[in-house]
XYZ file of N, CA and C in Angstrom:
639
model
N 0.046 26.521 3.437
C -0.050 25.239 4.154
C -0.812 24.242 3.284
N -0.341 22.878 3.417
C -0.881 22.258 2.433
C -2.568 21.823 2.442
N -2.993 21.654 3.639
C -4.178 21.102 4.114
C -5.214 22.283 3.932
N -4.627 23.536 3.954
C -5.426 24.894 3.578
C -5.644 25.165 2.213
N -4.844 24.122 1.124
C -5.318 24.263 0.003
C -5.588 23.556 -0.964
N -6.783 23.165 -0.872
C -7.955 21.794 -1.216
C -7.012 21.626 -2.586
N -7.213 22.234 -3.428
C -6.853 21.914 -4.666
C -5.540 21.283 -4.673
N -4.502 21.787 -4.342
C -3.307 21.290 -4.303
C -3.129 19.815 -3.662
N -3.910 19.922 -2.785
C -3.994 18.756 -1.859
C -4.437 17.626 -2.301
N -5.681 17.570 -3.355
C -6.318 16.574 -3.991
C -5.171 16.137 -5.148
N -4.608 17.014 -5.935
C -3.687 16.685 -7.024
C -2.339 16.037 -6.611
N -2.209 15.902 -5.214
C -0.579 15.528 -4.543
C -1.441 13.820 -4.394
N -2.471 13.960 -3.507
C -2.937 12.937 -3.200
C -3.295 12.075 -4.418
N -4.249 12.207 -5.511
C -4.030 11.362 -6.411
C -2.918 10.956 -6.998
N -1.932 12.081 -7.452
C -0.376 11.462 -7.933
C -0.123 10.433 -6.977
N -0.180 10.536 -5.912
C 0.626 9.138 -4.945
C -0.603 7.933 -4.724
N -1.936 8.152 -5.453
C -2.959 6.699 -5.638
C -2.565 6.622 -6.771
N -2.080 7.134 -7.673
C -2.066 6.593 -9.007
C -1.071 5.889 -9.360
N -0.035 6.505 -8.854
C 1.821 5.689 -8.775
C 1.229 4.449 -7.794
N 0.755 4.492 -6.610
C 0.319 3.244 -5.450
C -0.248 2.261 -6.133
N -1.726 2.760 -6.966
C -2.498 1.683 -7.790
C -1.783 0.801 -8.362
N -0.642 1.516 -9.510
C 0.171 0.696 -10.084
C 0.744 -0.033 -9.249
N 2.128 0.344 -8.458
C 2.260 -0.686 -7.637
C 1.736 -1.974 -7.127
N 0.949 -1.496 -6.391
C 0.190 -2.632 -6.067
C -0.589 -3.601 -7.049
N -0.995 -3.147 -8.040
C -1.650 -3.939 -9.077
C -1.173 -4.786 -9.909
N 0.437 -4.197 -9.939
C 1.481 -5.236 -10.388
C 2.178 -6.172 -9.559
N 1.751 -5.934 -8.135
C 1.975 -6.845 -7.323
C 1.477 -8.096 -7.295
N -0.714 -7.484 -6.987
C -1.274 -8.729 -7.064
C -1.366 -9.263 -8.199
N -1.185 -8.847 -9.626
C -1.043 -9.496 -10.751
C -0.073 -10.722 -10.655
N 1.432 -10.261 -10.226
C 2.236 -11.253 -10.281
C 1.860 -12.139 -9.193
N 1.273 -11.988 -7.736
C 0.780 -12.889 -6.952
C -0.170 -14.006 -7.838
N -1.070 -13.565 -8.594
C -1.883 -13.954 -9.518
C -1.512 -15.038 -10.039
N -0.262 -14.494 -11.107
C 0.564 -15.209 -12.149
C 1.548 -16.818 -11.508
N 2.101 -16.173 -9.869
C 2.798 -17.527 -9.482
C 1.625 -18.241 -8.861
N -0.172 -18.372 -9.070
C -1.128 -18.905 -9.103
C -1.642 -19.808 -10.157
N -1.039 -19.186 -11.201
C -1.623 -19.709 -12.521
C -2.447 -19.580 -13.243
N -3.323 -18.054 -12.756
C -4.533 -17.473 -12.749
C -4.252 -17.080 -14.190
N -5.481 -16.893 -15.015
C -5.711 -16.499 -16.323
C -5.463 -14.988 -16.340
N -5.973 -13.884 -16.878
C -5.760 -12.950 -17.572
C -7.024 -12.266 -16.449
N -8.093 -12.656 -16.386
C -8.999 -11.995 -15.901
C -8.619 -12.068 -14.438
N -8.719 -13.605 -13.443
C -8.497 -13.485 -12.539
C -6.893 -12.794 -12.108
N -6.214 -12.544 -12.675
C -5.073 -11.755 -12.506
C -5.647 -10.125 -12.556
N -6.402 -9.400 -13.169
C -7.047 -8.337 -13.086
C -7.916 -8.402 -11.903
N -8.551 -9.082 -11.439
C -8.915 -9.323 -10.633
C -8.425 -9.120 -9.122
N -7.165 -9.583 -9.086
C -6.707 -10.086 -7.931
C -5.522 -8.243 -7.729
N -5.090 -7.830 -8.998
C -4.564 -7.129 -8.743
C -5.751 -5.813 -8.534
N -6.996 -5.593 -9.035
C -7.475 -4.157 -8.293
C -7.983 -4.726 -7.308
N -7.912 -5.501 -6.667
C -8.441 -5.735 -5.303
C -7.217 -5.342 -4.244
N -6.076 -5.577 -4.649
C -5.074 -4.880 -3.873
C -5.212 -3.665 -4.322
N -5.656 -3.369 -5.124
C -5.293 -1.913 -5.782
C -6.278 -1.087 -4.796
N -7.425 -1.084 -4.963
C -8.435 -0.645 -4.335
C -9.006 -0.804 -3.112
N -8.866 -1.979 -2.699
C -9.330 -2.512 -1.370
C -9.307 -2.114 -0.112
N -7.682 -1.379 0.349
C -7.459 -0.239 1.270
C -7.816 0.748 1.299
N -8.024 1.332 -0.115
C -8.406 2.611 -0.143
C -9.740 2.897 -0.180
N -10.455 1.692 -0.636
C -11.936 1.812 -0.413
C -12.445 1.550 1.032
N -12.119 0.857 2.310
C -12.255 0.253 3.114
C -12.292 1.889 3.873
N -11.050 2.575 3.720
C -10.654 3.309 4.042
C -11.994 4.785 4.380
N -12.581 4.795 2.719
C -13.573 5.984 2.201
C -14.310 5.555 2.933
N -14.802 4.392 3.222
C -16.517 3.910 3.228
C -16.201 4.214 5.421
N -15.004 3.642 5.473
C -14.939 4.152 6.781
C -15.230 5.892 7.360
N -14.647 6.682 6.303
C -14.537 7.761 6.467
C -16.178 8.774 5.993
N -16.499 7.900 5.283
C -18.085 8.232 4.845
C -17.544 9.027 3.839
N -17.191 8.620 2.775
C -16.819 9.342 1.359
C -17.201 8.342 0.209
N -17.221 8.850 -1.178
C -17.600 7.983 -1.863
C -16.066 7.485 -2.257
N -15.955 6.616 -2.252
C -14.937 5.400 -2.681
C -14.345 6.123 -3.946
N -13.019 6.577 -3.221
C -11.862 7.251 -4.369
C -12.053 6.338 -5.918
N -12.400 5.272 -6.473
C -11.965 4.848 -7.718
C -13.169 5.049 -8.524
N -14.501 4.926 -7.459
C -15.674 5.498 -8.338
C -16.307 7.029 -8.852
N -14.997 7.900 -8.347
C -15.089 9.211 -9.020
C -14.239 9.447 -10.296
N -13.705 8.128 -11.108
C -13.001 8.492 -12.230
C -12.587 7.124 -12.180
N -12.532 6.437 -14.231
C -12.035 5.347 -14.206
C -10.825 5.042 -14.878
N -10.116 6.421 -13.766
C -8.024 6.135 -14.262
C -7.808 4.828 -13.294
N -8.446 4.851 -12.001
C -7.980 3.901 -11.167
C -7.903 2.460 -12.044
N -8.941 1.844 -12.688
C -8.995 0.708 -13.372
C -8.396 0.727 -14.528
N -7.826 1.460 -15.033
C -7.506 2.207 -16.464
C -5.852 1.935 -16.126
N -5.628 2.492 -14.597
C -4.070 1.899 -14.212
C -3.883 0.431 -14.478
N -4.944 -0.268 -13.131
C -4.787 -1.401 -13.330
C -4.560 -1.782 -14.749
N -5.451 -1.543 -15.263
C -5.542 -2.687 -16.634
C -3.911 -2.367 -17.522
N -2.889 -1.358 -17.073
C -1.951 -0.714 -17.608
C -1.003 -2.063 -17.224
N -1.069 -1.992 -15.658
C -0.456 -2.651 -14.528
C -0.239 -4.292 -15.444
N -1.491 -4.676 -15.832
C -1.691 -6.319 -16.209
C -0.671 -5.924 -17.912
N -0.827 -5.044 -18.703
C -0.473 -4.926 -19.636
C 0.991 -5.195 -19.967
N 1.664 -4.632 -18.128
C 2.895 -4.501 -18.280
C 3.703 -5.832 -17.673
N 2.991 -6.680 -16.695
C 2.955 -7.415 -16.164
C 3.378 -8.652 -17.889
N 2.071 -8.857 -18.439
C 2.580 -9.773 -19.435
C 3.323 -9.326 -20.618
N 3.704 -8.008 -20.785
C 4.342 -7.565 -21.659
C 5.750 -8.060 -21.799
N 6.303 -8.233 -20.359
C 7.457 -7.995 -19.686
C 7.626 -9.205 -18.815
N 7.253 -10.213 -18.586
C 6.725 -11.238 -18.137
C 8.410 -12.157 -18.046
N 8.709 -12.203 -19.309
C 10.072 -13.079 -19.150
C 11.218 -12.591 -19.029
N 11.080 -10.877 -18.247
C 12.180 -10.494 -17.645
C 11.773 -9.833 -16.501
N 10.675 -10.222 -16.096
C 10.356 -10.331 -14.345
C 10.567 -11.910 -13.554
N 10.274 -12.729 -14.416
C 10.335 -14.233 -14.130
C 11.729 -14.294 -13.070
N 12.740 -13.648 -13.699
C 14.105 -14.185 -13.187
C 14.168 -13.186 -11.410
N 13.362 -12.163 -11.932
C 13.282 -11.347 -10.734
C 12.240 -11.483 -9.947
N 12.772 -12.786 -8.586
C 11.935 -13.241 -7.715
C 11.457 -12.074 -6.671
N 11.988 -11.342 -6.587
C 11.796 -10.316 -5.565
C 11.111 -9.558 -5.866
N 10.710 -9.392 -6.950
C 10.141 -8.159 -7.738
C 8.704 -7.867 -7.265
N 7.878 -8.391 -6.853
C 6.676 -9.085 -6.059
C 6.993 -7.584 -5.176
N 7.651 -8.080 -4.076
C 7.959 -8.048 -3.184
C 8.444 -6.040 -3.091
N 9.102 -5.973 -3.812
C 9.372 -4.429 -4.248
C 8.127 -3.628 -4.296
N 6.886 -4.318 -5.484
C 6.096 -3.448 -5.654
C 4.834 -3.350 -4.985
N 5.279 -4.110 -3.709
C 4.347 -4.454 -2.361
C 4.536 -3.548 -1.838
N 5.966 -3.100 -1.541
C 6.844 -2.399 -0.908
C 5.910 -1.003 -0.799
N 6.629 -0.808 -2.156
C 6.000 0.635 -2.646
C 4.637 0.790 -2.524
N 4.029 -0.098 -3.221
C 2.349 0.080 -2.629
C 2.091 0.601 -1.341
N 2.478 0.080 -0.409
C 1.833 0.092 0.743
C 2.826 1.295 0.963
N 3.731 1.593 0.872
C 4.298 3.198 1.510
C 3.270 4.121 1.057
N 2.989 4.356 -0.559
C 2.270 5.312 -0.934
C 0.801 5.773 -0.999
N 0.554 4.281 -0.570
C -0.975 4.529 0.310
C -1.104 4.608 1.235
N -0.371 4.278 2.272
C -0.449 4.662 3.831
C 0.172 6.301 3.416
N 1.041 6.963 2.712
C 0.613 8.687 2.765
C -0.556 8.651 2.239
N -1.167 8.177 1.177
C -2.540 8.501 0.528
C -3.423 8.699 2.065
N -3.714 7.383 2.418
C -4.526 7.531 3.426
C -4.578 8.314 4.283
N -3.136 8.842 5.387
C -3.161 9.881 5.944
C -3.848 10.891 5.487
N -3.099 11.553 4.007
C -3.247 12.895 4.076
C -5.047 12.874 3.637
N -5.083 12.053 3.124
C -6.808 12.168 2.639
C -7.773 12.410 4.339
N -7.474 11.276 5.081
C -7.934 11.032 6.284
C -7.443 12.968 7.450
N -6.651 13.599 7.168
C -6.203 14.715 7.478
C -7.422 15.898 6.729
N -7.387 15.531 5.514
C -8.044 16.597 4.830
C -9.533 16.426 4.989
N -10.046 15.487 5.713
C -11.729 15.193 5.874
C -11.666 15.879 7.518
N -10.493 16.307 8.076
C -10.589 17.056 9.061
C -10.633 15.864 10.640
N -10.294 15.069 10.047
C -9.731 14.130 11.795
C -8.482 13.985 12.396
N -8.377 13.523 13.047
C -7.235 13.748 14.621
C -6.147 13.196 13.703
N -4.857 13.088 14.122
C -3.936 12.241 13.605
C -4.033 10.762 14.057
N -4.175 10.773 14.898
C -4.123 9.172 15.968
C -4.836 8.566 14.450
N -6.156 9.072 14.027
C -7.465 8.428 13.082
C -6.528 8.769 11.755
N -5.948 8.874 11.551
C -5.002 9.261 10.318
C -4.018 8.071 10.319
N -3.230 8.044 11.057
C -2.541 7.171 11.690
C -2.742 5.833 10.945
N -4.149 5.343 12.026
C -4.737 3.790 11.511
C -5.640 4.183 10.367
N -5.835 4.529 9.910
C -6.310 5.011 8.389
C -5.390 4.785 6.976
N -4.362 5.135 7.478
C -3.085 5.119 6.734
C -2.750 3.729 6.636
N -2.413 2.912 7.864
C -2.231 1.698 7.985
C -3.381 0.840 7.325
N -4.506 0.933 7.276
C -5.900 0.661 6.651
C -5.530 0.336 4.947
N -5.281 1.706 4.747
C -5.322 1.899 3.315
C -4.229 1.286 3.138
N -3.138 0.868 3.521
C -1.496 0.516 2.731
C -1.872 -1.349 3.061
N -2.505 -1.693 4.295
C -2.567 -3.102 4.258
C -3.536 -4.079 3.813
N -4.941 -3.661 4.498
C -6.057 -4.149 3.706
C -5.919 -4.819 2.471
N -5.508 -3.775 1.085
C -5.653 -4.484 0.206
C -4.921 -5.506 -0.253
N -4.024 -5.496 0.667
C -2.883 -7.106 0.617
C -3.785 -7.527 1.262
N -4.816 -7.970 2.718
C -5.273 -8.997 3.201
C -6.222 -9.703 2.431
N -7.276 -8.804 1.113
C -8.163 -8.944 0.296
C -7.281 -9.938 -0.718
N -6.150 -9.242 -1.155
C -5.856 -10.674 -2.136
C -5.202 -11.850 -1.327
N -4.964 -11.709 -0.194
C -4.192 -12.844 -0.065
C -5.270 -14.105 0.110
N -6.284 -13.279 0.802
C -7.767 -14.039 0.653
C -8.429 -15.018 -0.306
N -8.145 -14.215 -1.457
C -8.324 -14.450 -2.708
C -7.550 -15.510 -3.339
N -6.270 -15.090 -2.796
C -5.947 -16.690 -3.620
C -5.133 -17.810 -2.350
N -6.271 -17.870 -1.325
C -6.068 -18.430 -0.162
C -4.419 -18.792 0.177
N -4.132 -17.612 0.718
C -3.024 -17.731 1.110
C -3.273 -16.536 2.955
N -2.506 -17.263 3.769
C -2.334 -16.510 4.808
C -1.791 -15.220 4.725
N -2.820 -14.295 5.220
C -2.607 -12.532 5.019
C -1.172 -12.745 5.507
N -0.324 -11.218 4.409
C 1.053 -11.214 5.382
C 1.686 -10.413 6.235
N 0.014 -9.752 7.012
C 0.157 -8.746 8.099
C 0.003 -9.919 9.534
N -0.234 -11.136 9.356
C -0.259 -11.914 10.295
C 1.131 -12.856 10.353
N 1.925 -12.636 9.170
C 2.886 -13.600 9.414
C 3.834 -12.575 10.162
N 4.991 -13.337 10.244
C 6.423 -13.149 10.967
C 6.642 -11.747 10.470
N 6.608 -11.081 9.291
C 7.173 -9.775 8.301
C 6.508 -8.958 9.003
N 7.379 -7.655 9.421
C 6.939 -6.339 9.681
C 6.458 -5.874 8.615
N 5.144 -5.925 8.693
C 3.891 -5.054 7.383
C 3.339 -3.969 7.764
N 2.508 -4.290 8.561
C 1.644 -3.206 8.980
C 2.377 -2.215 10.315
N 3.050 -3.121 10.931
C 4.082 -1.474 11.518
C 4.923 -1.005 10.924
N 5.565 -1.432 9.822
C 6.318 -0.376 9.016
C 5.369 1.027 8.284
N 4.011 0.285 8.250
C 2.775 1.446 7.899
C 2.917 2.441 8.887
N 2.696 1.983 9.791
C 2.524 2.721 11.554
C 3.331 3.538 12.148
N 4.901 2.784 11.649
C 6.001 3.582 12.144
C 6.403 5.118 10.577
N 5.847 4.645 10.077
C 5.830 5.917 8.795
C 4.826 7.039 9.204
N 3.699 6.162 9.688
C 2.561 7.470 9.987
C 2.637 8.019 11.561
N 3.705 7.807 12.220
C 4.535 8.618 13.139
C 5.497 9.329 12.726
N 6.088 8.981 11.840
C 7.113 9.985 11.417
C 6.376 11.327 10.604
N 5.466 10.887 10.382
C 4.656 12.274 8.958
C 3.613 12.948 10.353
N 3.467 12.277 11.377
C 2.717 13.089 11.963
C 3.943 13.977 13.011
N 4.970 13.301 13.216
C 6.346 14.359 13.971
C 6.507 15.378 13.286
N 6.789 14.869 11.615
C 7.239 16.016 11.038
C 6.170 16.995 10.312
N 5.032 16.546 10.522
C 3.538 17.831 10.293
C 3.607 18.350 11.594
N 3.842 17.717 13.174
C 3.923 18.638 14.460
C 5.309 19.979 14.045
N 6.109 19.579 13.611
C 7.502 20.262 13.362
C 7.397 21.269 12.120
N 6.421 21.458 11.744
C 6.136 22.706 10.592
C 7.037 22.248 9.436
N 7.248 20.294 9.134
C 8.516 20.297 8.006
C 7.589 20.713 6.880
N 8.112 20.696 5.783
C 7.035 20.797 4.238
C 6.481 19.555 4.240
N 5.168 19.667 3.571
C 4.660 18.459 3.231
C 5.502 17.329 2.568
N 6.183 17.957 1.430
C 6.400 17.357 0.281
C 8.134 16.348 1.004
N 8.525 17.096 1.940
C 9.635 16.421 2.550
C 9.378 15.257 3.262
N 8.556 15.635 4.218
C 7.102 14.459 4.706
C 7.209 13.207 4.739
N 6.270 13.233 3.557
C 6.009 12.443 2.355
C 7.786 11.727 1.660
N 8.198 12.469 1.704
C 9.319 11.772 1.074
C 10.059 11.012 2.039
N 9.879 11.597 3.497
C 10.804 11.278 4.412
C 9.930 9.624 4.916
N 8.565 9.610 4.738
C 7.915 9.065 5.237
C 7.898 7.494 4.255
N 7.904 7.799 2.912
C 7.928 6.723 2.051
C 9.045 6.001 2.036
N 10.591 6.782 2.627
C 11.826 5.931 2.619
C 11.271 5.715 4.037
N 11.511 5.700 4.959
C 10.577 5.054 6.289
C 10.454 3.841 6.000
N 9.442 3.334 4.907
C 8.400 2.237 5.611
C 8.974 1.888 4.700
N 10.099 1.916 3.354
C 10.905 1.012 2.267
C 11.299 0.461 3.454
N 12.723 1.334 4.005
C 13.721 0.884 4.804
C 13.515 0.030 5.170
N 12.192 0.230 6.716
C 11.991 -0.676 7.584
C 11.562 -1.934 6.824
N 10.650 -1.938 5.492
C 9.958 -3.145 4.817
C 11.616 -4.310 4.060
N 12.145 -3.478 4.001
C 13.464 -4.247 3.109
C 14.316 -4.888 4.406
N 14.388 -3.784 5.005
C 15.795 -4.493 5.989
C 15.145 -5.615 7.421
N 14.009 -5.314 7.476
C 13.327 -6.716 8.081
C 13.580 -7.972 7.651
N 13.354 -7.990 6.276
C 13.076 -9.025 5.485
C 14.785 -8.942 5.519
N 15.601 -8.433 4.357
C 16.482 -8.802 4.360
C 17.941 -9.446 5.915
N 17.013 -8.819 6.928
C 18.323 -9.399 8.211
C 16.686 -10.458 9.141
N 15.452 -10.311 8.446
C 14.920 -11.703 8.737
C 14.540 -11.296 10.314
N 13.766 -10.008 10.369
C 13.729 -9.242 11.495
C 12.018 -9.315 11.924
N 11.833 -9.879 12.946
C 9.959 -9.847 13.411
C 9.752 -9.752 14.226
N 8.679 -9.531 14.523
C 7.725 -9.006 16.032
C 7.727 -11.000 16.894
N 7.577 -10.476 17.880
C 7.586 -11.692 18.893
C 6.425 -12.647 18.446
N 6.323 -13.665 18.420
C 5.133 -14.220 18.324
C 4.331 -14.862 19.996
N 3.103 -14.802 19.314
C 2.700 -15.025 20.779
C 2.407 -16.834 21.015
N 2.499 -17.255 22.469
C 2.737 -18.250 22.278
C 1.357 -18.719 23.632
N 1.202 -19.829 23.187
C -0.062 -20.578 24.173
C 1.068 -21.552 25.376
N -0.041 -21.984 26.201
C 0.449 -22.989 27.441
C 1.212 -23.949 26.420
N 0.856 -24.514 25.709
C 1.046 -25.978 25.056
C 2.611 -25.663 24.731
N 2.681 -24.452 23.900
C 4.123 -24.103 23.153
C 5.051 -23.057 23.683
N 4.416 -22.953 25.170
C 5.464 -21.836 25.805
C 6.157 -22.263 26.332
């Protein structure tokens, strides 16, 4: 069982912060870049997505903050910015591209978060919003950053595509599936739902006051 064996468990879980870091770091980089931000504040902006969920996450959980036990986490990032301007004038044309490695971010840290939040020995429900924690947060930190409205508050299914993934990984941990299917089943989950929102332009109700109801 996977949760019965620490070791295995820590090495699954970093592979999916380390693939996530990237993600996300090349996200907020390019958020960065259609800013106009220099070199630093683009490093900047991207480990704050990088890290931000997942630290929010530890300090909630009373752990020491996953990136300050080893400095691959920043070591990604700085990979992330490397590749970002390396490659720069054949991402330009690819407006969406942002948007992809948002995608992915936030799938592979909402499993990060679960299974970490599982292996400190709490309920699922606390796994659950833990998961959601870790995959959104660090989008609300940069959007902060380069004052733009978080985009767990706009119209886009964000943070329940987190939510509706960390129901599916907790059905299929009730259902004895393998971890590793899970996890896989769980990361196309929250693509799906994150792409085909956006692409058929799909959102939660908004709420409305006296004035505009």
């Amino acid at each position: 069982m996977f949760y019965s064996d620490p070791e295995f468990a820590r090495s699954v879980q970093q592979i999916i912060e380390f693939v996530g870091t990237f993600a996300f770091a090349i996200s907020g980089i390019r958020h960065a870049a259609a800013k106009h931000f220099d070199w630093f504040g683009g490093f900047v902006c991207g480990i704050a997505v990088a890290i931000g969920g997942g630290t929010v996450r530890d300090v909630m959980l009373g752990v020491t903050p996953f990136w300050m036990t080893t400095p691959v986490y920043l070591i990604c990032t700085a990979l992330a910015q490397v590749f970002v301007v390396a490659f720069a004038k054949y991402l330009r044309p690819l407006n969406n591209a942002w948007f992809v490695f948002d995608t992915l971010g936030l799938a592979l840290f909402t499993i990060a978060g679960i299974q970490k939040t599982l292996a400190c020995g709490h309920p699922f429900w606390v796994a659950i919003i833990m998961g959601c924690i870790t995959g959104a947060a660090g989008g609300v930190i940069r959007d902060v950053l380069l004052n733009k409205e978080p985009v767990i508050f706009q119209k886009e299914i964000y943070a329940m595509a987190s939510i509706a993934g960390g129901l599916l990984y907790w059905l299929l941990i009730s259902l004895h599936a393998n971890v590793g299917i899970t996890a896989i089943a769980t990361f196309l989950l929250i693509c799906i739902i994150r792409f085909t929102a956006v692409r058929y332009h799909i959102s939660l109700p908004l709420l409305k006051t006296e004035d505009n109801g």
